[in-house]
Coordinates of C-alpha atoms and ligand atoms in Angstrom, one line a residue:
Chain A
X1 CA 101.8 -36.4 105.5
X2 CA 99.3 -36.1 108.1
X3 CA 100.2 -36.2 112.1
X4 CA 97.2 -36.4 114.3
X5 CA 97.8 -35.0 117.8
X6 CA 95.6 -37.2 120.1
X7 CA 95.1 -37.8 123.7
X8 CA 92.8 -40.2 125.7
X9 CA 91.6 -36.9 127.5
X10 CA 91.6 -33.3 127.4
X11 CA 93.9 -31.6 129.5
X12 CA 97.2 -33.7 128.9
X13 CA 98.6 -30.8 126.8
X14 CA 97.7 -32.0 123.3
X15 CA 97.2 -28.4 121.9
X16 CA 100.4 -27.5 123.3
X17 CA 102.2 -29.9 121.6
X18 CA 100.3 -29.4 118.4
X19 CA 101.3 -25.7 118.4
X20 CA 104.7 -26.0 119.5
X21 CA 105.4 -28.8 117.1
X22 CA 103.9 -26.9 114.3
X23 CA 106.0 -23.6 115.1
X24 CA 109.2 -25.6 115.6
X25 CA 108.6 -27.1 112.0
X26 CA 107.4 -23.8 110.6
X27 CA 111.0 -22.3 111.6
X28 CA 112.6 -25.0 109.3
X29 CA 113.7 -23.7 105.9
X30 CA 113.0 -26.7 104.3
X31 CA 109.8 -28.0 105.6
X32 CA 106.1 -26.7 104.4
X33 CA 103.8 -27.3 107.2
X34 CA 100.2 -26.3 108.3
X35 CA 98.1 -26.8 111.4
X36 CA 94.7 -28.0 111.3
X37 CA 92.3 -27.3 114.4
X38 CA 89.9 -30.2 114.5
X39 CA 88.9 -30.0 118.2
X40 CA 85.9 -28.4 116.8
X41 CA 84.0 -28.3 120.1
X42 CA 86.8 -26.0 121.9
X43 CA 89.2 -24.9 119.2
X44 CA 92.2 -23.2 120.8
X45 CA 95.0 -23.1 118.3
X46 CA 94.1 -19.7 117.0
X47 CA 94.7 -18.3 120.6
X48 CA 98.5 -19.2 120.4
X49 CA 99.1 -18.4 116.9
X50 CA 97.1 -15.5 116.0
X51 CA 98.2 -13.7 118.9
X52 CA 101.5 -13.0 117.0
X53 CA 99.9 -11.3 114.4
X54 CA 97.3 -8.8 115.3
X55 CA 96.5 -8.3 111.2
X56 CA 96.2 -11.8 110.8
X57 CA 94.0 -12.6 107.6
X58 CA 91.2 -15.0 108.5
X59 CA 88.7 -16.0 106.1
X60 CA 85.5 -18.2 107.3
X61 CA 82.9 -20.2 105.6
X62 CA 79.9 -21.4 107.0
X63 CA 79.3 -25.2 107.2
X64 CA 75.7 -26.0 106.8
X65 CA 73.8 -29.2 107.5
X66 CA 70.2 -30.1 105.8
X67 CA 67.4 -30.0 108.5
X68 CA 63.8 -31.1 107.2
X69 CA 60.9 -28.6 107.2
X70 CA 57.5 -29.8 107.3
X71 CA 54.9 -28.3 105.4
X72 CA 51.6 -28.8 107.5
X73 CA 49.3 -27.9 104.6
X74 CA 50.7 -31.0 102.6
X75 CA 51.0 -33.2 105.5
X76 CA 48.5 -36.2 106.1
X77 CA 50.1 -37.0 109.6
X78 CA 50.6 -40.5 108.2
X79 CA 53.7 -41.1 110.9
X80 CA 55.8 -42.5 108.0
X81 CA 58.5 -39.8 108.6
X82 CA 58.2 -40.4 112.7
X83 CA 58.8 -44.1 112.0
X84 CA 61.7 -43.6 109.9
X85 CA 63.6 -41.1 112.1
X86 CA 65.8 -43.4 114.4
X87 CA 66.7 -40.3 116.6
X88 CA 63.2 -39.4 117.8
X89 CA 63.6 -35.9 116.2
X90 CA 60.4 -35.5 114.9
X91 CA 57.4 -35.2 117.2
X92 CA 54.0 -35.7 115.7
X93 CA 50.5 -35.2 117.7
X94 CA 48.0 -36.1 115.2
X95 CA 44.9 -35.2 117.3
X96 CA 46.3 -31.6 117.4
X97 CA 47.6 -31.7 113.8
X98 CA 51.1 -30.8 115.3
X99 CA 54.4 -32.1 113.8
X100 CA 57.7 -30.5 114.4
X101 CA 61.4 -31.3 114.1
X102 CA 63.7 -31.2 117.1
X103 CA 66.9 -29.8 115.2
X104 CA 69.2 -30.3 118.2
X105 CA 68.4 -34.2 117.5
X106 CA 68.7 -34.3 114.1
X107 CA 71.4 -35.8 112.3
X108 CA 70.5 -34.6 108.7
X109 CA 70.1 -38.4 107.7
X110 CA 67.4 -37.5 105.2
X111 CA 65.6 -40.8 106.1
X112 CA 62.3 -38.7 106.7
X113 CA 62.7 -36.9 103.3
X114 CA 62.7 -40.3 101.8
X115 CA 59.9 -41.8 103.7
X116 CA 57.3 -39.0 103.0
X117 CA 55.1 -39.8 99.9
X118 CA 53.0 -36.4 100.1
X119 CA 55.5 -34.2 99.3
X120 CA 55.5 -32.4 102.7
X121 CA 59.1 -32.6 103.6
X122 CA 61.7 -30.3 102.3
X123 CA 65.3 -29.6 103.4
X124 CA 66.7 -26.2 104.8
X125 CA 70.2 -25.3 105.3
X126 CA 70.9 -24.7 108.7
X127 CA 74.3 -23.4 110.0
X128 CA 76.0 -25.7 112.4
X129 CA 79.5 -24.4 112.6
X130 CA 82.4 -22.4 110.9
X131 CA 85.5 -23.2 108.9
X132 CA 88.4 -20.7 109.6
X133 CA 91.4 -20.3 107.3
X134 CA 94.3 -18.2 108.4
X135 CA 97.2 -17.1 106.4
X136 CA 99.8 -14.8 107.6
X137 CA 103.2 -14.7 106.2
X138 CA 103.9 -18.5 105.9
X139 CA 101.7 -19.6 108.9
X140 CA 98.7 -21.6 107.6
X141 CA 96.2 -22.3 110.1
X142 CA 92.6 -24.2 109.4
X143 CA 90.2 -24.3 111.9
X144 CA 86.9 -26.0 112.1
X145 CA 84.5 -24.7 114.9
X146 CA 81.1 -26.3 116.0
X147 CA 78.3 -23.8 117.2
X148 CA 77.3 -24.2 120.9
X149 CA 74.9 -26.9 121.3
X150 CA 75.0 -28.5 117.9
X151 CA 75.1 -32.5 118.2
X152 CA 77.2 -33.4 115.2
X153 CA 80.5 -32.7 114.4
X154 CA 81.2 -35.0 111.4
X155 CA 80.1 -32.5 108.5
X156 CA 82.7 -30.1 109.9
X157 CA 85.3 -32.4 110.0
X158 CA 84.6 -33.5 106.6
X159 CA 84.9 -29.8 105.2
X160 CA 87.9 -29.3 107.2
X161 CA 89.6 -32.5 105.9
X162 CA 88.7 -31.1 102.1
X163 CA 90.7 -27.8 102.7
X164 CA 93.8 -29.3 103.6
X165 CA 96.9 -28.7 101.6
X166 CA 98.2 -32.1 100.3
X167 CA 101.7 -30.5 99.5
X168 CA 102.2 -29.7 103.0
X169 CA 102.9 -31.7 106.2
X170 CA 99.6 -31.3 108.4
X171 CA 99.7 -31.1 112.0
X172 CA 96.2 -31.9 113.2
X173 CA 94.8 -31.2 116.7
X174 CA 92.5 -33.9 117.4
X175 CA 89.5 -33.6 119.8
X176 CA 90.5 -35.4 122.9
X177 CA 89.1 -39.3 123.6
X178 CA 88.0 -42.1 121.5
X179 CA 84.8 -40.8 120.1
X180 CA 83.5 -41.2 116.7
X181 CA 84.9 -37.6 115.8
X182 CA 88.1 -38.5 117.0
X183 CA 88.2 -41.7 114.9
X184 CA 86.8 -39.7 111.8
X185 CA 89.9 -37.2 112.2
X186 CA 92.2 -40.1 112.4
X187 CA 90.7 -42.2 110.1
X188 CA 93.4 -41.3 107.0
X189 CA 96.3 -39.8 108.9
X190 CA 99.7 -41.6 108.6
X191 CA 100.8 -41.3 112.2
X192 CA 99.1 -40.6 115.4
X193 CA 101.3 -38.6 118.3
X194 CA 99.3 -39.5 121.6
X195 CA 100.0 -37.0 124.3
X196 CA 99.7 -38.5 127.9
X197 CA 100.1 -37.6 131.4
X198 CA 102.0 -39.5 134.0
X199 CA 99.6 -40.1 136.6
X200 CA 96.9 -43.1 137.0
X201 CA 94.4 -40.9 135.4
X202 CA 96.6 -40.2 132.3
X203 CA 97.3 -44.0 132.1
X204 CA 93.8 -45.2 132.3
X205 CA 93.3 -42.7 129.3
X206 CA 96.1 -43.8 127.6
X207 CA 95.3 -47.7 127.5
X208 CA 91.9 -46.6 126.0
X209 CA 93.6 -44.9 123.4
X210 CA 96.2 -47.6 122.3
X211 CA 93.3 -50.1 122.2
X212 CA 91.6 -47.6 119.7
X213 CA 94.9 -47.1 117.7
X214 CA 95.5 -50.9 117.7
X215 CA 91.9 -51.7 116.6
X216 CA 92.3 -49.0 113.8
X217 CA 95.8 -50.4 112.9
X218 CA 97.5 -47.0 112.9
X219 CA 101.3 -46.2 113.6
X220 CA 101.6 -44.0 116.5
X221 CA 103.8 -43.1 119.2
X222 CA 103.5 -41.3 122.8
X223 CA 104.8 -38.1 124.3
X224 CA 104.8 -37.7 128.1
X225 CA 103.9 -34.4 129.0
X226 CA 104.4 -32.8 132.5
X227 CA 106.7 -35.6 133.6
X228 CA 107.6 -35.2 137.3
X229 CA 109.5 -38.3 137.5
X230 CA 107.5 -39.7 140.4
X231 CA 105.2 -42.0 138.9
X232 CA 106.8 -44.6 136.3
X233 CA 103.7 -46.7 135.6
X234 CA 103.0 -45.2 131.9
X235 CA 107.0 -45.5 131.2
X236 CA 106.4 -49.3 132.1
X237 CA 103.2 -49.5 130.2
X238 CA 105.0 -48.3 126.9
X239 CA 108.2 -50.6 127.4
X240 CA 105.7 -53.5 127.9
X241 CA 103.7 -52.9 125.0
X242 CA 106.7 -51.7 122.9
X243 CA 105.2 -48.4 122.1
X244 CA 107.8 -46.0 121.1
X245 CA 108.2 -42.8 123.5
X246 CA 108.8 -39.9 121.3
X247 CA 109.5 -37.4 123.7
X248 CA 109.1 -36.5 127.4
X249 CA 108.4 -32.8 128.4
X250 CA 109.3 -32.2 132.1
X251 CA 107.0 -30.3 134.3
X252 CA 108.3 -26.9 134.7
X253 CA 106.4 -23.9 136.7
X254 CA 108.0 -21.8 133.8
X255 CA 106.3 -23.8 131.0
X256 CA 102.9 -23.8 132.9
X257 CA 103.4 -19.7 133.1
X258 CA 104.1 -19.7 129.6
X259 CA 101.1 -21.8 128.6
X260 CA 98.8 -19.9 130.4
X261 CA 100.0 -16.7 128.7
X262 CA 99.5 -18.5 125.5
X263 CA 103.3 -18.0 124.8
X264 CA 104.7 -20.9 122.6
X265 CA 107.3 -22.8 125.0
X266 CA 109.9 -23.3 122.0
X267 CA 110.4 -19.3 121.3
X268 CA 111.7 -19.4 125.0
X269 CA 113.5 -22.7 124.8
X270 CA 115.4 -23.4 121.8
X271 CA 116.4 -27.0 123.1
X272 CA 112.9 -27.8 123.4
X273 CA 112.2 -26.6 120.0
X274 CA 115.3 -29.2 118.6
X275 CA 113.6 -31.8 120.6
X276 CA 110.1 -31.1 118.7
X277 CA 112.2 -31.2 115.4
X278 CA 113.7 -34.6 116.7
X279 CA 110.2 -36.1 117.3
X280 CA 109.1 -35.0 114.1
X281 CA 111.9 -37.0 112.4
X282 CA 111.5 -40.1 114.5
X283 CA 107.8 -40.1 113.7
X284 CA 108.4 -40.0 110.1
X285 CA 110.9 -42.7 110.2
X286 CA 108.7 -45.0 112.3
X287 CA 106.0 -44.5 109.6
X288 CA 108.5 -45.2 106.6
X289 CA 110.0 -48.0 108.3
X290 CA 106.5 -49.7 109.1
X291 CA 104.9 -48.9 105.6
X292 CA 107.9 -50.7 103.9
X293 CA 106.8 -53.8 105.5
X294 CA 103.0 -53.5 104.6
Chain B
X1 CA 67.1 -33.8 146.4
X2 CA 69.7 -31.3 144.6
X3 CA 71.9 -32.1 141.4
X4 CA 75.1 -30.6 140.9
X5 CA 77.4 -31.0 137.8
X6 CA 81.1 -30.2 137.8
X7 CA 81.8 -29.2 134.2
X8 CA 84.8 -27.5 132.4
X9 CA 85.4 -26.3 129.0
X10 CA 88.5 -28.7 128.5
X11 CA 89.7 -31.5 130.6
X12 CA 92.5 -30.9 133.0
X13 CA 91.3 -28.2 135.0
X14 CA 91.0 -30.6 138.0
X15 CA 87.3 -31.3 137.6
X16 CA 87.4 -34.8 138.8
X17 CA 90.1 -34.4 141.4
X18 CA 87.8 -31.7 142.9
X19 CA 84.7 -34.0 142.5
X20 CA 86.5 -36.5 144.6
X21 CA 87.6 -33.8 147.1
X22 CA 83.9 -32.9 147.5
X23 CA 82.9 -36.7 147.7
X24 CA 84.8 -37.3 150.8
X25 CA 83.5 -34.3 152.8
X26 CA 79.7 -34.5 151.6
X27 CA 77.4 -37.0 153.6
X28 CA 74.3 -38.2 151.9
X29 CA 75.2 -38.1 148.4
X30 CA 75.0 -40.3 145.5
X31 CA 77.5 -39.8 142.6
X32 CA 77.8 -40.2 138.8
X33 CA 80.6 -40.1 136.5
X34 CA 79.1 -38.6 133.1
X35 CA 82.6 -38.2 131.5
X36 CA 81.6 -41.4 129.7
X37 CA 84.2 -40.9 126.9
X38 CA 86.8 -40.7 129.4
X39 CA 85.8 -41.8 132.8
X40 CA 88.3 -41.4 135.5
X41 CA 86.7 -40.9 138.6
X42 CA 86.5 -44.8 139.3
X43 CA 90.3 -44.5 139.8
X44 CA 89.6 -42.7 143.2
X45 CA 86.6 -44.3 144.2
X46 CA 87.9 -47.7 143.7
X47 CA 84.1 -48.8 143.3
X48 CA 82.7 -52.2 144.0
X49 CA 80.5 -53.4 141.3
X50 CA 77.1 -53.9 142.3
X51 CA 75.2 -54.3 138.8
X52 CA 76.5 -54.0 135.3
X53 CA 74.3 -53.2 132.2
X54 CA 75.0 -53.4 128.6
X55 CA 74.7 -50.0 126.6
X56 CA 73.2 -50.5 123.2
X57 CA 73.7 -47.1 121.6
X58 CA 72.8 -46.8 117.8
X59 CA 72.2 -49.9 115.8
X60 CA 74.5 -51.1 113.1
X61 CA 73.7 -52.3 109.7
X62 CA 75.2 -55.3 107.8
X63 CA 74.8 -56.1 104.1
X64 CA 73.8 -59.8 103.1
X65 CA 76.2 -60.1 100.3
X66 CA 74.0 -63.2 99.0
X67 CA 71.0 -61.2 98.7
X68 CA 72.5 -57.9 97.4
X69 CA 71.7 -57.5 93.8
X70 CA 74.2 -54.5 93.9
X71 CA 71.5 -51.9 92.9
X72 CA 73.5 -49.2 94.8
X73 CA 70.4 -47.4 96.2
X74 CA 71.8 -47.7 99.8
X75 CA 75.3 -46.1 98.5
X76 CA 73.3 -43.2 96.8
X77 CA 71.0 -42.7 99.8
X78 CA 73.2 -42.7 102.5
X79 CA 74.3 -39.2 103.6
X80 CA 77.1 -40.4 105.8
X81 CA 79.4 -41.8 102.9
X82 CA 79.3 -44.9 105.0
X83 CA 78.3 -47.3 102.1
X84 CA 81.3 -48.1 100.0
X85 CA 82.2 -50.6 97.3
X86 CA 85.0 -52.4 96.7
X87 CA 85.2 -54.6 93.4
X88 CA 81.5 -54.6 93.0
X89 CA 80.8 -55.5 96.5
X90 CA 78.7 -53.0 98.7
X91 CA 79.8 -53.2 102.7
X92 CA 79.2 -50.6 105.4
X93 CA 82.2 -48.7 106.8
X94 CA 81.3 -49.3 110.4
X95 CA 82.9 -46.0 111.9
X96 CA 81.1 -43.7 109.4
X97 CA 77.7 -45.4 109.9
X98 CA 75.3 -43.2 112.0
X99 CA 72.8 -46.1 112.1
X100 CA 70.0 -44.0 110.6
X101 CA 68.7 -47.1 109.1
X102 CA 67.5 -45.6 105.9
X103 CA 69.6 -48.2 103.7
X104 CA 67.9 -50.9 105.5
X105 CA 64.3 -49.2 105.1
X106 CA 65.0 -48.7 101.5
X107 CA 66.7 -51.7 100.3
X108 CA 64.5 -52.9 97.5
X109 CA 65.3 -57.0 98.4
X110 CA 65.6 -56.4 102.0
X111 CA 69.4 -57.2 101.9
X112 CA 70.5 -55.2 104.7
X113 CA 69.9 -56.4 108.4
X114 CA 70.1 -54.2 111.5
X115 CA 72.1 -55.6 114.2
X116 CA 72.2 -54.4 118.0
X117 CA 75.6 -53.8 119.1
X118 CA 76.8 -53.2 122.5
X119 CA 78.7 -49.9 122.5
X120 CA 79.6 -49.9 125.9
X121 CA 78.7 -50.6 129.9
X122 CA 77.2 -48.7 132.5
X123 CA 77.6 -49.8 136.4
X124 CA 76.1 -49.4 139.4
X125 CA 78.5 -49.5 142.3
X126 CA 79.3 -49.2 145.8
X127 CA 82.3 -47.4 147.2
X128 CA 83.8 -45.5 150.5
X129 CA 82.1 -42.2 149.3
X130 CA 78.5 -43.7 148.7
X131 CA 76.8 -45.1 145.6
X132 CA 78.2 -44.4 142.1
X133 CA 77.0 -44.8 138.8
X134 CA 79.6 -45.1 136.0
X135 CA 80.0 -46.0 132.4
X136 CA 82.4 -46.8 130.0
X137 CA 81.8 -46.2 126.2
X138 CA 83.4 -48.4 123.6
X139 CA 86.0 -47.6 121.0
X140 CA 84.8 -45.1 118.4
X141 CA 81.2 -45.0 119.9
X142 CA 79.0 -41.9 119.4
X143 CA 75.7 -41.3 121.0
X144 CA 77.5 -40.9 124.2
X145 CA 74.6 -38.2 125.1
X146 CA 72.2 -41.3 125.5
X147 CA 74.8 -43.2 127.8
X148 CA 74.9 -39.8 130.0
X149 CA 71.2 -40.1 130.3
X150 CA 71.2 -43.5 131.5
X151 CA 73.8 -43.0 133.8
X152 CA 71.9 -40.1 135.2
X153 CA 68.6 -41.7 135.3
X154 CA 70.1 -44.5 137.2
X155 CA 71.9 -42.1 139.4
X156 CA 68.5 -40.7 140.5
X157 CA 66.8 -43.9 140.8
X158 CA 69.5 -45.2 143.6
X159 CA 69.6 -41.5 145.0
X160 CA 65.7 -41.6 145.5
X161 CA 65.9 -45.2 146.8
X162 CA 68.3 -44.6 149.5
X163 CA 66.8 -41.0 150.3
X164 CA 70.1 -39.0 149.2
X165 CA 70.1 -35.3 149.5
X166 CA 72.6 -34.7 146.6
X167 CA 73.6 -36.2 143.5
X168 CA 77.2 -35.0 142.5
X169 CA 78.0 -35.5 138.8
X170 CA 81.4 -35.4 137.2
X171 CA 80.6 -34.0 133.8
X172 CA 82.4 -34.3 130.5
X173 CA 84.3 -31.4 129.1
X174 CA 83.0 -29.0 126.4
X175 CA 79.7 -28.0 124.9
X176 CA 78.7 -31.0 122.9
X177 CA 75.9 -33.5 123.3
X178 CA 77.2 -35.0 126.3
X179 CA 77.7 -31.7 128.3
X180 CA 74.2 -30.9 127.5
X181 CA 73.1 -34.0 128.8
X182 CA 74.7 -34.0 132.0
X183 CA 73.6 -30.3 132.7
X184 CA 70.1 -30.4 131.6
X185 CA 67.6 -29.9 134.5
X186 CA 70.5 -29.9 137.5
X187 CA 70.3 -27.5 140.0
X188 CA 73.9 -26.2 139.7
X189 CA 76.5 -26.4 137.0
X190 CA 79.6 -25.7 138.8
X191 CA 82.0 -24.4 136.0
X192 CA 85.9 -25.2 136.9
X193 CA 87.8 -22.6 135.1
X194 CA 91.7 -21.9 135.3
X195 CA 93.5 -18.8 134.8
X196 CA 94.4 -19.1 131.2
X197 CA 93.1 -17.3 128.2
X198 CA 91.8 -20.4 126.7
X199 CA 90.0 -21.3 129.7
X200 CA 88.3 -17.8 129.8
X201 CA 87.4 -18.5 126.5
X202 CA 85.8 -21.8 127.1
X203 CA 84.1 -20.3 130.4
X204 CA 82.5 -17.9 128.1
X205 CA 81.1 -20.6 125.8
X206 CA 80.2 -23.0 129.0
X207 CA 78.0 -19.9 130.0
X208 CA 76.4 -19.5 127.0
X209 CA 75.2 -23.3 127.1
X210 CA 74.2 -23.1 130.8
X211 CA 72.2 -19.8 129.9
X212 CA 70.7 -21.9 126.8
X213 CA 69.6 -24.5 129.1
X214 CA 68.4 -22.2 131.8
X215 CA 70.7 -24.0 134.2
X216 CA 71.8 -21.8 137.5
X217 CA 75.6 -21.5 136.9
X218 CA 78.6 -21.0 139.5
X219 CA 82.2 -20.6 139.2
X220 CA 85.4 -22.0 140.8
X221 CA 88.8 -21.0 139.5
X222 CA 91.4 -23.9 140.3
X223 CA 95.1 -23.0 140.2
X224 CA 94.2 -19.6 140.5
X225 CA 97.7 -18.5 141.6
X226 CA 99.4 -19.7 138.5
X227 CA 98.4 -16.6 136.7
X228 CA 97.1 -13.7 139.1
X229 CA 96.6 -11.4 136.3
X230 CA 94.3 -13.9 134.5
X231 CA 92.7 -15.0 137.8
X232 CA 91.3 -11.2 138.2
X233 CA 90.3 -11.3 134.3
X234 CA 88.2 -14.2 135.0
X235 CA 86.6 -12.6 138.5
X236 CA 85.7 -9.7 136.5
X237 CA 84.0 -11.5 133.9
X238 CA 82.0 -13.1 136.6
X239 CA 81.1 -10.1 138.3
X240 CA 79.8 -8.8 134.7
X241 CA 77.7 -11.6 134.2
X242 CA 76.4 -12.0 137.9
X243 CA 78.1 -15.6 137.7
X244 CA 78.8 -16.3 141.4
X245 CA 82.4 -17.3 142.4
X246 CA 82.4 -20.2 144.6
X247 CA 86.1 -20.2 145.4
X248 CA 89.7 -19.4 144.3
X249 CA 91.8 -23.0 144.7
X250 CA 95.4 -22.7 144.4
X251 CA 97.9 -24.9 142.5
X252 CA 98.2 -27.7 144.4
X253 CA 100.7 -30.5 143.8
X254 CA 99.0 -32.6 146.7
X255 CA 96.1 -33.2 144.2
X256 CA 98.5 -35.3 142.0
X257 CA 100.1 -36.9 144.9
X258 CA 96.9 -37.8 146.2
X259 CA 95.7 -39.2 142.8
X260 CA 99.1 -41.4 142.7
X261 CA 97.5 -43.4 145.8
X262 CA 94.1 -43.3 144.4
X263 CA 92.9 -41.1 147.1
X264 CA 91.0 -37.6 147.0
X265 CA 92.9 -34.8 148.5
X266 CA 90.5 -34.4 151.5
X267 CA 91.6 -37.8 152.6
X268 CA 95.2 -37.7 151.6
X269 CA 96.0 -34.3 153.8
X270 CA 92.8 -33.6 155.5
X271 CA 94.9 -30.6 157.2
X272 CA 95.7 -29.2 154.0
X273 CA 94.7 -25.1 153.6
X274 CA 93.2 -26.6 150.3
X275 CA 90.9 -28.8 151.7
X276 CA 89.7 -26.0 154.0
X277 CA 89.1 -24.0 151.0
X278 CA 87.2 -26.8 149.5
X279 CA 85.1 -27.0 152.5
X280 CA 84.3 -23.5 152.4
X281 CA 83.5 -23.7 148.8
X282 CA 80.9 -26.7 149.8
X283 CA 79.4 -24.2 152.4
X284 CA 78.9 -21.6 149.6
X285 CA 77.6 -24.2 147.1
X286 CA 74.9 -25.3 149.9
X287 CA 73.7 -21.9 150.4
X288 CA 73.6 -21.2 146.5
X289 CA 71.3 -24.4 146.3
X290 CA 68.9 -23.4 148.8
X291 CA 68.7 -19.8 148.0
Ligands
LIG1 S1 66.9 -36.0 108.6 FE1 66.9 -37.9 109.9 S2 67.4 -37.2 112.0 FE2 66.6 -35.6 110.9 S3 64.5 -35.4 111.3 FE3 64.7 -36.7 109.1 S4 65.0 -38.7 109.7 FE4 65.0 -37.8 111.6
LIG2 S1 55.6 -38.7 106.1 FE1 55.3 -36.7 105.2 S2 52.8 -36.8 105.5 FE2 53.3 -38.3 106.8 S3 53.4 -37.5 108.7 FE3 55.5 -37.2 108.0 S4 55.5 -35.3 106.7 FE4 53.4 -36.1 107.1
LIG3 S1 70.2 -51.2 98.4 FE1 70.3 -53.4 98.9 S2 70.2 -54.3 96.9 FE2 71.2 -52.3 96.4 S3 73.3 -52.3 96.6 FE3 72.3 -51.6 98.7 S4 72.3 -53.6 99.8 FE4 72.4 -54.3 97.7
LIG4 S1 72.5 -46.9 108.6 FE1 72.4 -44.7 107.6 S2 74.7 -44.3 108.0 FE2 74.8 -46.2 108.2 S3 75.0 -47.4 106.3 FE3 72.9 -47.4 106.6 S4 72.3 -45.2 105.6 FE4 74.4 -44.9 106.0

């Protein structure tokens, strides 16, 4: 079963919820769990989990994408590839006999290869990022990491998903927002846990996320993080829309400090750990109940 | 005219609150909210929309079932596994389609059609701080880099039209496509960091990006008193890399209270010591810009 931890925007404590939920479950004897860091632009989960085990085992594999290479000797400068490329990734100047592919714009769609009738285009594998697998004791962490400045995350998400172990509960830390990458991450998940902050910004971002999840017909619930108690609009919104509030994490300076030192909150607060277990049980029950009616 | 983009490795560093705090003290600026995936600046700016435009990001394709001869060529060619089939009917999985148009161009019977689909809106608005160009991307849409570029082009247009001295840009988090589009060619990328391990880690990645794009960068450490040891570590990193440290802003709950009232900190509590720090920061930024 796959649980995606999402948020309309970063900085709500999405990763905090993911790592603490993972660790809370891992400490239970009867639950097999793994954590997948799909926030490929800025994967930070490993900072929290790898810290406790200096000798952690980490294997990486490279994710490649196919980028066209144009052989000028065969090229007739017919311009078909330029016409086929929807992303303006091929620049051609016939008068200078110049043609080149702008790697940062190329989506590896293969249209130019198909277009060329003169055999001038071949494809080269170019590294766009990495997959990391940590296995330490019974801690299982998978991570996708996009190289700096590479535009497309989809191939990494796809390879990351292929690595997941179907026999374990997966806690997936999604990228923030509602982009296509996020939709790709959530596409086949059973339940989405949305982390929201109780503020006007948080409410705005939450509404967009709720719209997305409703469109996708996903089962989801909300965790309110850094709750001060003053701002109640997020609560009202959840009540009105009948969205389950799964958990509320109060704002505590102590938590902020622990977080900044990349400590897991639940190692210092057993009550909180039990709340995370309860959150998991509730999310699971909601999913099971809803799926009985489908 | 000078363009400044506030960016951060992740959201939640207080980038938008700082943008708003600057907005209330800087005269003669136009603004752009380039965090198009999760635009929030308008909550504080409460802008009045002057003009609204459709954003057509990437194109979509649809298969005309009556014409399709089920040859499966499109299914084979599509690199994004966006063409699926159920009961011998081929159809496009909308969220996976990257709009590359290869399937349409190659379909032997012309059964595939390309359609423009609106993937968001962008606006030119007026506000108490000045003109602002902002946008909202649709659900599950990509190519937000294109939208960011449109927002910036329009900000530049209005800024030129009204002789503005600055464009202050609230950038998106991260190092992706949108981040690149928001800092490309600006006069200063102001990286907002927090005193946490992960923020330092992100700062390094941001710095790699600004270096790659040859954009001058400087740093503000926000919530600097939450973890003084980490703040020192970040300061050291800045010194080692000749990154100018513009300010250390302490953790201040008033940012949140100001936001509850849809105000900038500068308006909410003009006498606050934090506002004084931000004012000094703005002076340093000006110096950096006109060096
Ligand atoms: S693979 Fe696609 S995006 Fe890349 S250059 Fe060729 S046509 Fe353009
Ligand atoms: S389609 Fe082939 S021959 Fe024509 S311009 Fe492109 S690479 Fe050259
Ligand atoms: S290529 Fe055209 S005819 Fe063939 S399956 Fe696809 S849509 Fe149908
Ligand atoms: S437009 Fe490109 S991505 Fe979309 S379905 Fe056709 S081939 Fe696939």
